[in-house]
């Protein structure tokens, strides 16, 4: 199919990084426009993230409710987290996040979809996995802190989450994209049509 996003990079004439945080930073680029003018573009530089839509044998999705200070809301989300180091295998990161946030493991993994969360203001790329054959994990539980210490966990039927997303009751981007994507997959070509868990990810290249 020819209908797809394409990589392209306009000339950057200057760049500065006025803020550096623990995990992300803010960059200002001077970008040459097609007409020859130069525009300033401010954006968040982000290491990339993974998210996991974990589906149990009863068709329920594992979700977490967590306080998100920038939007002043407690949001229902799917397990997710940052890539810890450049070039980290996203599947390994997703398995880690599922263990740390929900203390479960999964036997079957597929790539559900890849997104840029806010490409006008951030270079964050997220790979959303579908994880099935879910069971309780073994080993020492991860010690949580800060907002994560207040998290709630639930298992919710997929269609309830789809309805919530369409009704405007659920707002987390990975949850909304993930549940709508899975609903489309199940109504269409089926899970076997999804990419394997180690499929290439040009936005955040990694070694398998």
mmCIF file of C-alpha atoms in Angstrom, residues 63-65 73-77 156-177 179-180:
data_model
loop_
_atom_site.group_PDB
_atom_site.id
_atom_site.type_symbol
_atom_site.label_atom_id
_atom_site.label_comp_id
_atom_site.label_asym_id
_atom_site.label_seq_id
_atom_site.Cartn_x
_atom_site.Cartn_y
_atom_site.Cartn_z
ATOM 1 C CA UNK A 63 -5.648 -1.482 33.321
ATOM 2 C CA UNK A 64 -4.132 0.777 35.961
ATOM 3 C CA UNK A 65 -5.479 4.001 37.448
ATOM 4 C CA UNK A 73 -6.512 13.718 36.561
ATOM 5 C CA UNK A 74 -6.414 10.120 37.660
ATOM 6 C CA UNK A 75 -6.364 8.265 34.358
ATOM 7 C CA UNK A 76 -7.070 4.654 33.505
ATOM 8 C CA UNK A 77 -4.078 3.434 31.512
ATOM 9 C CA UNK A 156 -12.068 -4.618 32.297
ATOM 10 C CA UNK A 157 -13.851 -6.150 29.276
ATOM 11 C CA UNK A 158 -12.420 -4.798 26.036
ATOM 12 C CA UNK A 159 -15.768 -3.521 24.780
ATOM 13 C CA UNK A 160 -16.325 -1.530 27.980
ATOM 14 C CA UNK A 161 -13.052 0.280 27.335
ATOM 15 C CA UNK A 162 -13.965 0.877 23.694
ATOM 16 C CA UNK A 163 -17.259 2.426 24.791
ATOM 17 C CA UNK A 164 -15.467 4.557 27.376
ATOM 18 C CA UNK A 165 -12.990 5.832 24.823
ATOM 19 C CA UNK A 166 -15.700 6.750 22.323
ATOM 20 C CA UNK A 167 -17.814 8.374 25.037
ATOM 21 C CA UNK A 168 -14.960 10.659 26.058
ATOM 22 C CA UNK A 169 -14.633 9.043 29.484
ATOM 23 C CA UNK A 170 -11.138 7.615 28.926
ATOM 24 C CA UNK A 171 -8.300 9.834 27.715
ATOM 25 C CA UNK A 172 -4.922 8.134 27.991
ATOM 26 C CA UNK A 173 -3.544 7.940 24.463
ATOM 27 C CA UNK A 174 -2.004 4.467 24.726
ATOM 28 C CA UNK A 175 -5.157 3.002 26.230
ATOM 29 C CA UNK A 176 -7.459 4.636 23.661
ATOM 30 C CA UNK A 177 -5.273 3.723 20.686
ATOM 31 C CA UNK A 179 -8.224 -0.781 22.699
ATOM 32 C CA UNK A 180 -9.517 0.678 19.429
#
